[in-house]
Structures are given as structure tokens and as C-alpha cells.
Amino acid sequence: MLFSPYTIRGVTLKNRIVMSPMCMYACDTEDGTVRNWHMIHYPTRAVGQVGLIMIEATAVTPQGRISARDLGIWSDEHIEGLRALTTLVKEQGAKIGIQLAHAGRKATVDGEIIAPSPLPFDENMRTPKEMTKVDIEETIQAFQNGALRAKKAGFDVIEIHAAHGYLINEFLSPLTNKRNDEYGGTFENRYRFLSEVIEAVKEVWDGPLFVRVSAHDYHPDGLTVKDYVEYAKRMKAQGVDLVDVSSGAVVPAAIDAYPGYQVPFAEAIRHGADIATGAVGLITSGRQAEEILRNGRADLIFIGRELLRNPYWPKTAASELGIPLEAPKPYVRGW
Ligand code: FNR
């Protein structure tokens, strides 16, 4: 199944292998534009036969950057470089997605940082300003503007980053959202910000829409996968196509990571909310990926660090599964 095509909202991926979004911190000019590094790094994985390349967390506002070296999509000036990147990746037969992101209280850039509540992540991080209604409206608008620019830049897929303790995740979790207005308190209220971001993105984007979540807070008072099954039902009702299931990083908490540790979350959401899911986290072999797909635990396999170590990982996985992969063509005689 790993090498079977997968169609989602009219876009067909040639296999089920997705390059997981990974920040490169490579914008040496600090203006968020695509650099040579991105133009080499991502197309290399397309040559390596990845089906879908999800580019790194890309900031919808300068204040929402994880670091000053993040890619950005907060201005029309970002479109040209991103378009050059999507063109290169697509020429090599892969599809390309963009992860739209806002770091919230985890932003490390100069100036004011914002979050649902004025609570720092830990003692080394700054205290964010509590977002006003205007801040909320402007940020939702920034996600919509980012989606429109992503469309103009030629992306096939948009993923909303709602995981890892960044802004949207901070609204979802009761550990980080202590608001008393309609954006905090109840389960529904904590979902409202993500719901409005999804709605705003869908107004300008009719392609495949993924949402990455942290399906477990690893904290006694935090959210667990049971909560995320309920959130995923709402996402499905709003027209989200796939939930990319990660976990943690909402508050400082130790994670016991082992091969496939997040797969049970992807499986629970897939069956509990009847929505396509992506599995991610210490998936490193073709047989492991095949097991996840064949047992109906997820629909797509996101590979992170293994694709940093080996851009030709799909070839390695195919060999392991005994599948002849006659690609990339210019290399075939040499493999
Ligand atoms: C990441 N990860 C990550 N996740 C995300 O949603 N957006 C991002 O921009 C990043 N950035 C990032 C950078 C680097 C260098 C690493 C190693 C990781 C998390 C990543 O997508 C993935 O979920 C984890 O790495 C777990 O999968 P692997 O690496 O075990 O396959």
C-alpha cells in the first residue's frame, strides 16, 4: 500500500509517503523568503520519490515566527520564491504542500509576542500578551491571506499547524487557554479559533486541507486523544480532509518516544471521527509503514528525520518491501 497512489480532494499523490514539515531555519536574510537551501533541500526529496513534500512551518505574520530564520508567507513578496520552489518540486513528480503557522507564545522573534493567555511556556521564554478580539481577527485574516498566497504560489495542499504548542494549539488546550470570553473555557469555545481559521482558509482554498494536531498534552490536566477525536469530528464537518497526528510540546513535559509511539492516536482519530489521518513519529522502515497502512491505522505516512538522513528513503523502503521502483529514471541503471 505504501506505493499505491492516494487521491484526496482531486489531488493524486503517487505514493503514501509524505515528507513531514521540518523547519530549516535557513532564511539567512531574515525576511522569510526562499533561499538556495530550500531550492536544494526540498527538490532533492522529490527526486528521492517522496509522494508529497510538506514544507516547513511558514509564518503567516512576522510576529508568529518560531525564529527569525523561518520561511514566511505574510507578504506578497514571498510568492515568487515559493512559486519557484513548487515548480521545481512538481517537475520531479511530487506534490507539494505548505504548513501555515503562527508560533504564538513560542515565538522567539524580537518585539511583542501574543497568545490566548499571558502565560510563558517556561521560565526561559517571554510572557506573551493576551490577544484582544482585534488580534484574533487579524490573525485569522493572516491565515486566510497566507492561504491565498499559497494558492498563487502553486501549492497542492495546505496544512494548518495546530500542533506542538504553537498558537492554535494554545487555544485548544485548557493548559494554555485561560480566557473567559467566547474563545476560552468550554471545549467548544477553545475550538472556536481553529474553527474560524479553517473557515477563513476554506473561503479562498478549495484544494486538500490538512490540520496537524498534538493529540496528547502529556499532562494530567491536559487534552488526550479522546478530546481530539471530538475535535476531528468538527474538523471533518468543516471540510478538513486529513488530520496529521503528532503529540506534545504544549507544555514542558517528557515524552516517551519509541517506534510508532503516535500511531495509536492516528488510528483512534481515523476510526473515532471517520476521517483520513497521517501517522508520524519514529517511522523509519518500509515494513513499519506498510503495517500502519494495511492495518487501517492511517492513510498517509509522514517521515521526518529519516528523510533528513536519507533523501532516497522511498527507494530504501521499496527495496525492503520487494517493490521494483524504476525511479528516478536517470539513476535506474546505477542503483
Ligand atoms: C520538526 N518537526 C516539525 N513539525 C511541524 O509540524 N512543523 C515544523 O516545522 C517542524 N519542524 C521540525 C524541524 C526538525 C529539524 C525536526 C527534526 C522536526 C516535527 C516533525 O515534522 C516530525 O513530526 C517529528 O520529527 C517526528 O517524526 P520523525 O522525525 O520521527 O519521523
Short mmCIF file of C-alpha atoms and ligand atoms in Angstrom, two decimals:
data_model
loop_
_atom_site.label_atom_id
_atom_site.label_comp_id
_atom_site.label_asym_id
_atom_site.label_seq_id
_atom_site.Cartn_x
_atom_site.Cartn_y
_atom_site.Cartn_z
CA MET A 1 0.00 0.00 0.00
CA LEU A 2 2.89 2.38 0.68
CA PHE A 3 3.49 2.65 -3.05
CA SER A 4 -0.15 2.83 -4.10
CA PRO A 5 -1.47 6.20 -5.27
CA TYR A 6 -3.75 8.19 -2.99
CA THR A 7 -6.28 10.75 -4.14
CA ILE A 8 -7.51 13.42 -1.79
CA ARG A 9 -9.89 16.18 -2.90
CA GLY A 10 -8.87 15.74 -6.53
CA VAL A 11 -5.11 15.66 -5.95
CA THR A 12 -3.38 12.33 -6.59
CA LEU A 13 -0.17 11.51 -4.73
CA LYS A 14 1.93 8.83 -6.44
CA ASN A 15 2.50 7.05 -3.12
CA ARG A 16 1.64 7.39 0.58
CA ILE A 17 4.99 8.83 1.63
CA VAL A 18 4.87 12.41 2.94
CA MET A 19 7.88 14.44 3.94
CA SER A 20 6.95 15.74 7.38
CA PRO A 21 7.23 19.53 7.81
CA MET A 22 10.62 20.41 9.28
CA CYS A 23 11.90 23.92 9.96
CA MET A 24 15.22 24.56 8.29
CA TYR A 25 16.00 27.92 9.95
CA ALA A 26 17.72 28.72 6.67
CA CYS A 27 16.45 32.24 5.88
CA ASP A 28 19.78 33.95 6.47
CA THR A 29 18.36 37.26 5.25
CA GLU A 30 15.65 37.05 7.92
CA ASP A 31 12.94 38.27 5.52
CA GLY A 32 11.29 34.86 5.24
CA THR A 33 11.99 34.42 1.53
CA VAL A 34 13.00 31.11 -0.07
CA ARG A 35 16.78 30.67 -0.16
CA ASN A 36 19.04 28.39 -2.21
CA TRP A 37 18.99 25.93 0.67
CA HIS A 38 15.23 25.35 0.26
CA MET A 39 15.66 25.07 -3.50
CA ILE A 40 18.11 22.21 -2.98
CA HIS A 41 16.68 20.52 0.10
CA TYR A 42 13.03 20.03 -0.96
CA PRO A 43 13.52 19.09 -4.63
CA THR A 44 16.12 16.51 -3.54
CA ARG A 45 13.36 14.65 -1.67
CA ALA A 46 11.15 14.93 -4.75
CA VAL A 47 13.91 13.28 -6.78
CA GLY A 48 14.02 10.74 -3.97
CA GLN A 49 10.41 9.80 -4.87
CA VAL A 50 8.51 11.20 -1.92
CA GLY A 51 4.82 11.49 -2.90
CA LEU A 52 4.06 14.72 -1.02
CA ILE A 53 6.58 17.23 0.30
CA MET A 54 5.15 19.29 3.15
CA ILE A 55 7.38 22.30 3.55
CA GLU A 56 8.25 23.62 6.96
CA ALA A 57 6.15 25.78 9.28
CA THR A 58 5.77 29.01 7.29
CA ALA A 59 4.79 32.09 9.25
CA VAL A 60 1.58 33.96 8.46
CA THR A 61 2.81 37.02 10.39
CA PRO A 62 6.38 38.17 11.23
CA GLN A 63 5.43 38.11 14.92
CA GLY A 64 4.30 34.49 14.50
CA ARG A 65 7.71 33.15 13.52
CA ILE A 66 9.33 30.45 15.66
CA SER A 67 12.67 32.09 14.82
CA ALA A 68 13.88 35.00 12.70
CA ARG A 69 15.11 32.47 10.14
CA ASP A 70 11.71 30.91 9.41
CA LEU A 71 10.12 30.93 6.00
CA GLY A 72 7.31 33.45 5.72
CA ILE A 73 4.13 34.00 3.75
CA TRP A 74 2.99 37.24 5.36
CA SER A 75 3.67 39.35 2.30
CA ASP A 76 3.12 39.16 -1.47
CA GLU A 77 6.89 39.38 -1.80
CA HIS A 78 7.12 35.79 -0.61
CA ILE A 79 5.12 34.39 -3.52
CA GLU A 80 7.82 34.48 -6.18
CA GLY A 81 10.35 32.34 -4.29
CA LEU A 82 7.69 29.90 -3.16
CA ARG A 83 6.45 29.59 -6.76
CA ALA A 84 9.97 28.75 -7.94
CA LEU A 85 10.13 26.07 -5.24
CA THR A 86 6.75 24.48 -6.09
CA THR A 87 7.72 24.45 -9.78
CA LEU A 88 10.95 22.55 -9.10
CA VAL A 89 9.29 20.01 -6.81
CA LYS A 90 6.37 19.38 -9.19
CA GLU A 91 8.73 18.92 -12.15
CA GLN A 92 10.07 15.90 -10.31
CA GLY A 93 6.63 14.30 -10.00
CA ALA A 94 5.95 15.06 -6.34
CA LYS A 95 3.13 17.14 -4.93
CA ILE A 96 3.94 19.97 -2.56
CA GLY A 97 2.14 21.29 0.49
CA ILE A 98 2.77 24.19 2.84
CA GLN A 99 2.31 24.27 6.59
CA LEU A 100 0.77 27.61 7.58
CA ALA A 101 1.90 28.51 11.06
CA HIS A 102 1.82 31.02 13.89
CA ALA A 103 4.12 30.33 16.84
CA GLY A 104 2.04 32.18 19.45
CA ARG A 105 3.83 32.22 22.80
CA LYS A 106 6.66 30.10 21.40
CA ALA A 107 7.81 32.82 19.01
CA THR A 108 11.40 33.87 19.67
CA VAL A 109 11.48 36.96 17.46
CA ASP A 110 12.03 40.49 18.75
CA GLY A 111 9.04 42.55 19.83
CA GLU A 112 5.73 41.66 21.37
CA ILE A 113 4.54 38.07 21.21
CA ILE A 114 0.90 37.02 21.53
CA ALA A 115 -1.13 34.09 22.87
CA PRO A 116 -4.63 33.34 24.13
CA SER A 117 -3.46 33.92 27.74
CA PRO A 118 -0.43 35.72 29.22
CA LEU A 119 1.41 32.59 30.33
CA PRO A 120 5.02 31.88 29.29
CA PHE A 121 5.93 28.39 28.02
CA ASP A 122 8.66 28.09 30.66
CA GLU A 123 10.99 30.29 32.72
CA ASN A 124 13.27 30.88 29.73
CA MET A 125 10.55 32.19 27.45
CA ARG A 126 8.89 35.60 27.39
CA THR A 127 5.38 36.25 28.68
CA PRO A 128 3.04 36.79 25.73
CA LYS A 129 0.40 39.49 25.53
CA GLU A 130 -3.16 38.19 25.87
CA MET A 131 -4.76 38.52 22.45
CA THR A 132 -7.56 41.03 22.05
CA LYS A 133 -10.52 40.41 19.76
CA VAL A 134 -8.77 42.58 17.18
CA ASP A 135 -5.59 40.47 17.44
CA ILE A 136 -7.73 37.36 16.92
CA GLU A 137 -9.47 38.82 13.86
CA GLU A 138 -6.17 40.00 12.36
CA THR A 139 -4.52 36.63 12.89
CA ILE A 140 -7.40 34.75 11.27
CA GLN A 141 -7.13 37.17 8.36
CA ALA A 142 -3.38 36.47 8.19
CA PHE A 143 -4.07 32.73 7.84
CA GLN A 144 -6.51 33.50 5.02
CA ASN A 145 -4.01 35.79 3.29
CA GLY A 146 -1.37 33.08 3.64
CA ALA A 147 -3.69 30.51 2.07
CA LEU A 148 -4.41 32.79 -0.88
CA ARG A 149 -0.69 33.39 -1.41
CA ALA A 150 -0.05 29.63 -1.15
CA LYS A 151 -2.58 29.12 -3.93
CA LYS A 152 -0.88 31.76 -6.07
CA ALA A 153 2.48 30.09 -5.40
CA GLY A 154 1.20 26.77 -6.79
CA PHE A 155 0.92 24.57 -3.70
CA ASP A 156 -1.18 21.39 -3.99
CA VAL A 157 -2.00 21.02 -0.30
CA ILE A 158 -2.36 23.35 2.70
CA GLU A 159 -1.75 22.13 6.23
CA ILE A 160 -2.79 24.30 9.17
CA HIS A 161 -0.31 23.94 12.04
CA ALA A 162 -2.43 23.37 15.14
CA ALA A 163 0.15 21.24 17.00
CA HIS A 164 3.25 21.44 19.17
CA GLY A 165 2.10 24.22 21.47
CA TYR A 166 2.01 26.93 18.83
CA LEU A 167 -0.77 29.50 18.64
CA ILE A 168 -3.73 27.38 17.52
CA ASN A 169 -2.76 24.58 19.92
CA GLU A 170 -2.60 27.20 22.70
CA PHE A 171 -6.26 27.99 22.07
CA LEU A 172 -7.28 24.30 22.03
CA SER A 173 -5.62 23.23 25.28
CA PRO A 174 -7.04 24.24 28.68
CA LEU A 175 -3.45 24.32 29.96
CA THR A 176 -2.67 27.38 27.85
CA ASN A 177 -6.09 28.92 27.29
CA LYS A 178 -7.49 30.60 30.41
CA ARG A 179 -9.77 33.05 28.59
CA ASN A 180 -13.21 33.97 29.88
CA ASP A 181 -14.64 35.11 26.56
CA GLU A 182 -16.10 33.03 23.70
CA TYR A 183 -12.58 31.81 22.77
CA GLY A 184 -11.91 30.09 26.10
CA GLY A 185 -13.41 27.99 28.84
CA THR A 186 -15.57 25.30 27.28
CA PHE A 187 -14.48 22.69 24.77
CA GLU A 188 -16.47 24.45 22.04
CA ASN A 189 -15.02 27.84 22.90
CA ARG A 190 -11.45 26.56 22.80
CA TYR A 191 -12.16 25.14 19.33
CA ARG A 192 -13.57 28.44 18.05
CA PHE A 193 -10.24 29.96 16.94
CA LEU A 194 -9.26 26.89 14.88
CA SER A 195 -12.78 26.68 13.53
CA GLU A 196 -12.60 30.28 12.33
CA VAL A 197 -9.13 29.75 10.83
CA ILE A 198 -10.43 26.72 8.88
CA GLU A 199 -13.45 28.69 7.70
CA ALA A 200 -11.30 31.62 6.58
CA VAL A 201 -8.85 29.36 4.74
CA LYS A 202 -11.66 27.49 3.00
CA GLU A 203 -13.09 30.76 1.69
CA VAL A 204 -10.02 31.10 -0.55
CA TRP A 205 -8.80 27.49 -0.88
CA ASP A 206 -10.70 24.56 -2.38
CA GLY A 207 -7.78 22.09 -2.50
CA PRO A 208 -6.86 19.43 0.06
CA LEU A 209 -6.74 20.79 3.60
CA PHE A 210 -4.82 19.05 6.38
CA VAL A 211 -4.60 20.03 10.04
CA ARG A 212 -1.67 18.93 12.22
CA VAL A 213 -2.62 18.34 15.85
CA SER A 214 -0.89 17.36 19.06
CA ALA A 215 -3.23 14.54 20.13
CA HIS A 216 -1.88 14.32 23.68
CA ASP A 217 -0.69 17.05 26.09
CA TYR A 218 1.12 14.54 28.39
CA HIS A 219 -0.19 16.41 31.40
CA PRO A 220 -2.82 15.30 33.95
CA ASP A 221 -5.00 18.36 33.26
CA GLY A 222 -4.36 18.44 29.53
CA LEU A 223 -6.06 17.04 26.45
CA THR A 224 -5.83 13.43 25.30
CA VAL A 225 -6.69 11.65 22.08
CA LYS A 226 -10.33 11.31 23.27
CA ASP A 227 -10.66 15.10 23.06
CA TYR A 228 -9.00 15.12 19.65
CA VAL A 229 -11.45 12.55 18.30
CA GLU A 230 -14.18 15.09 19.12
CA TYR A 231 -12.21 17.96 17.61
CA ALA A 232 -11.57 15.86 14.49
CA LYS A 233 -15.31 15.26 14.08
CA ARG A 234 -15.77 19.01 13.97
CA MET A 235 -12.89 19.40 11.52
CA LYS A 236 -14.44 16.79 9.26
CA ALA A 237 -17.79 18.60 9.37
CA GLN A 238 -15.93 21.77 8.29
CA GLY A 239 -14.40 20.03 5.27
CA VAL A 240 -10.91 19.24 6.55
CA ASP A 241 -9.58 16.29 4.53
CA LEU A 242 -6.91 14.81 6.78
CA VAL A 243 -5.67 15.11 10.35
CA ASP A 244 -1.89 14.80 10.65
CA VAL A 245 -1.44 13.34 14.10
CA SER A 246 1.53 14.37 16.23
CA SER A 247 1.61 14.97 20.00
CA GLY A 248 3.00 17.03 22.84
CA ALA A 249 5.03 20.25 23.21
CA VAL A 250 2.07 22.24 24.55
CA VAL A 251 3.68 22.49 27.98
CA PRO A 252 7.12 21.25 29.01
CA ALA A 253 6.58 17.51 29.56
CA ALA A 254 8.71 14.46 28.94
CA ILE A 255 7.62 12.30 26.02
CA ASP A 256 8.43 8.62 26.00
CA ALA A 257 9.12 8.27 22.28
CA TYR A 258 9.54 4.82 20.74
CA PRO A 259 8.93 3.49 17.20
CA GLY A 260 5.38 4.34 16.16
CA TYR A 261 4.52 5.96 19.51
CA GLN A 262 1.98 8.33 17.96
CA VAL A 263 0.38 5.79 15.61
CA PRO A 264 -2.32 4.73 18.12
CA PHE A 265 -3.50 8.39 18.15
CA ALA A 266 -3.78 8.46 14.34
CA GLU A 267 -5.66 5.17 14.49
CA ALA A 268 -8.07 6.35 17.20
CA ILE A 269 -8.87 9.57 15.31
CA ARG A 270 -9.25 7.73 11.98
CA HIS A 271 -11.81 5.32 13.41
CA GLY A 272 -13.38 7.61 16.01
CA ALA A 273 -14.01 10.56 13.68
CA ASP A 274 -14.13 8.67 10.38
CA ILE A 275 -11.55 10.98 8.80
CA ALA A 276 -8.30 10.29 6.94
CA THR A 277 -5.21 10.55 9.11
CA GLY A 278 -1.46 10.84 8.73
CA ALA A 279 0.82 8.91 11.09
CA VAL A 280 4.15 10.41 12.14
CA GLY A 281 6.91 9.84 14.65
CA LEU A 282 9.82 7.40 14.59
CA ILE A 283 8.57 5.60 11.49
CA THR A 284 11.78 4.54 9.79
CA SER A 285 11.21 1.36 7.79
CA GLY A 286 9.10 0.31 4.83
CA ARG A 287 7.65 -2.66 6.70
CA GLN A 288 6.63 -0.45 9.61
CA ALA A 289 4.90 1.97 7.22
CA GLU A 290 3.18 -0.90 5.41
CA GLU A 291 1.92 -2.35 8.69
CA ILE A 292 0.31 1.00 9.60
CA LEU A 293 -1.44 1.30 6.24
CA ARG A 294 -2.55 -2.34 5.91
CA ASN A 295 -3.97 -2.44 9.40
CA GLY A 296 -6.02 0.67 8.63
CA ARG A 297 -4.28 2.80 11.24
CA ALA A 298 -3.57 5.76 8.94
CA ASP A 299 -3.84 6.81 5.30
CA LEU A 300 -0.53 8.59 4.81
CA ILE A 301 2.89 8.08 6.38
CA PHE A 302 4.80 11.22 7.38
CA ILE A 303 8.56 10.73 7.55
CA GLY A 304 10.69 13.33 9.30
CA ARG A 305 14.26 12.74 10.39
CA GLU A 306 14.71 9.58 8.33
CA LEU A 307 14.29 11.76 5.23
CA LEU A 308 16.97 14.12 6.54
CA ARG A 309 19.31 11.18 6.91
CA ASN A 310 18.35 9.64 3.59
CA PRO A 311 16.64 11.66 0.85
CA TYR A 312 16.19 8.40 -1.11
CA TRP A 313 14.30 6.73 1.73
CA PRO A 314 11.41 5.75 -0.60
CA LYS A 315 13.88 3.71 -2.63
CA THR A 316 15.17 2.05 0.56
CA ALA A 317 11.61 1.29 1.68
CA ALA A 318 10.68 -0.12 -1.74
CA SER A 319 13.69 -2.45 -1.71
CA GLU A 320 12.73 -3.63 1.75
CA LEU A 321 9.18 -4.39 0.55
CA GLY A 322 10.46 -6.07 -2.63
CA ILE A 323 8.86 -3.47 -4.89
CA PRO A 324 10.69 -2.50 -8.08
CA LEU A 325 10.93 1.30 -8.14
CA GLU A 326 12.16 2.31 -11.59
CA ALA A 327 12.91 5.84 -10.49
CA PRO A 328 14.40 8.36 -10.56
CA LYS A 329 14.92 7.48 -14.20
CA PRO A 330 18.45 8.86 -14.67
CA TYR A 331 19.66 6.74 -11.73
CA VAL A 332 17.99 3.45 -12.64
CA ARG A 333 21.00 1.84 -14.28
CA GLY A 334 23.16 2.73 -11.32
CA TRP A 335 21.04 1.69 -8.33
C1 FNR B 1 10.40 19.12 13.14
N1 FNR B 1 9.02 18.94 13.31
C2 FNR B 1 8.15 19.91 12.86
N2 FNR B 1 6.81 19.69 12.92
C3 FNR B 1 5.95 20.56 12.37
O1 FNR B 1 4.74 20.33 12.42
N3 FNR B 1 6.41 21.70 11.76
C4 FNR B 1 7.73 22.00 11.68
O2 FNR B 1 8.11 23.00 11.07
C5 FNR B 1 8.64 21.11 12.30
N4 FNR B 1 9.99 21.36 12.31
C6 FNR B 1 10.87 20.35 12.63
C7 FNR B 1 12.24 20.53 12.41
C8 FNR B 1 13.12 19.49 12.65
C9 FNR B 1 14.59 19.68 12.35
C10 FNR B 1 12.65 18.25 13.16
C11 FNR B 1 13.58 17.10 13.41
C12 FNR B 1 11.31 18.09 13.42
C13 FNR B 1 8.49 17.62 13.70
C14 FNR B 1 8.50 16.66 12.53
O3 FNR B 1 7.63 17.08 11.49
C15 FNR B 1 8.07 15.23 12.96
O4 FNR B 1 6.74 15.29 13.41
C16 FNR B 1 8.97 14.67 14.04
O5 FNR B 1 10.33 14.85 13.71
C17 FNR B 1 8.71 13.18 14.30
O6 FNR B 1 8.86 12.43 13.12
P1 FNR B 1 10.24 11.61 12.80
O7 FNR B 1 11.33 12.60 12.68
O8 FNR B 1 10.46 10.68 13.98
O9 FNR B 1 9.95 10.88 11.53
#
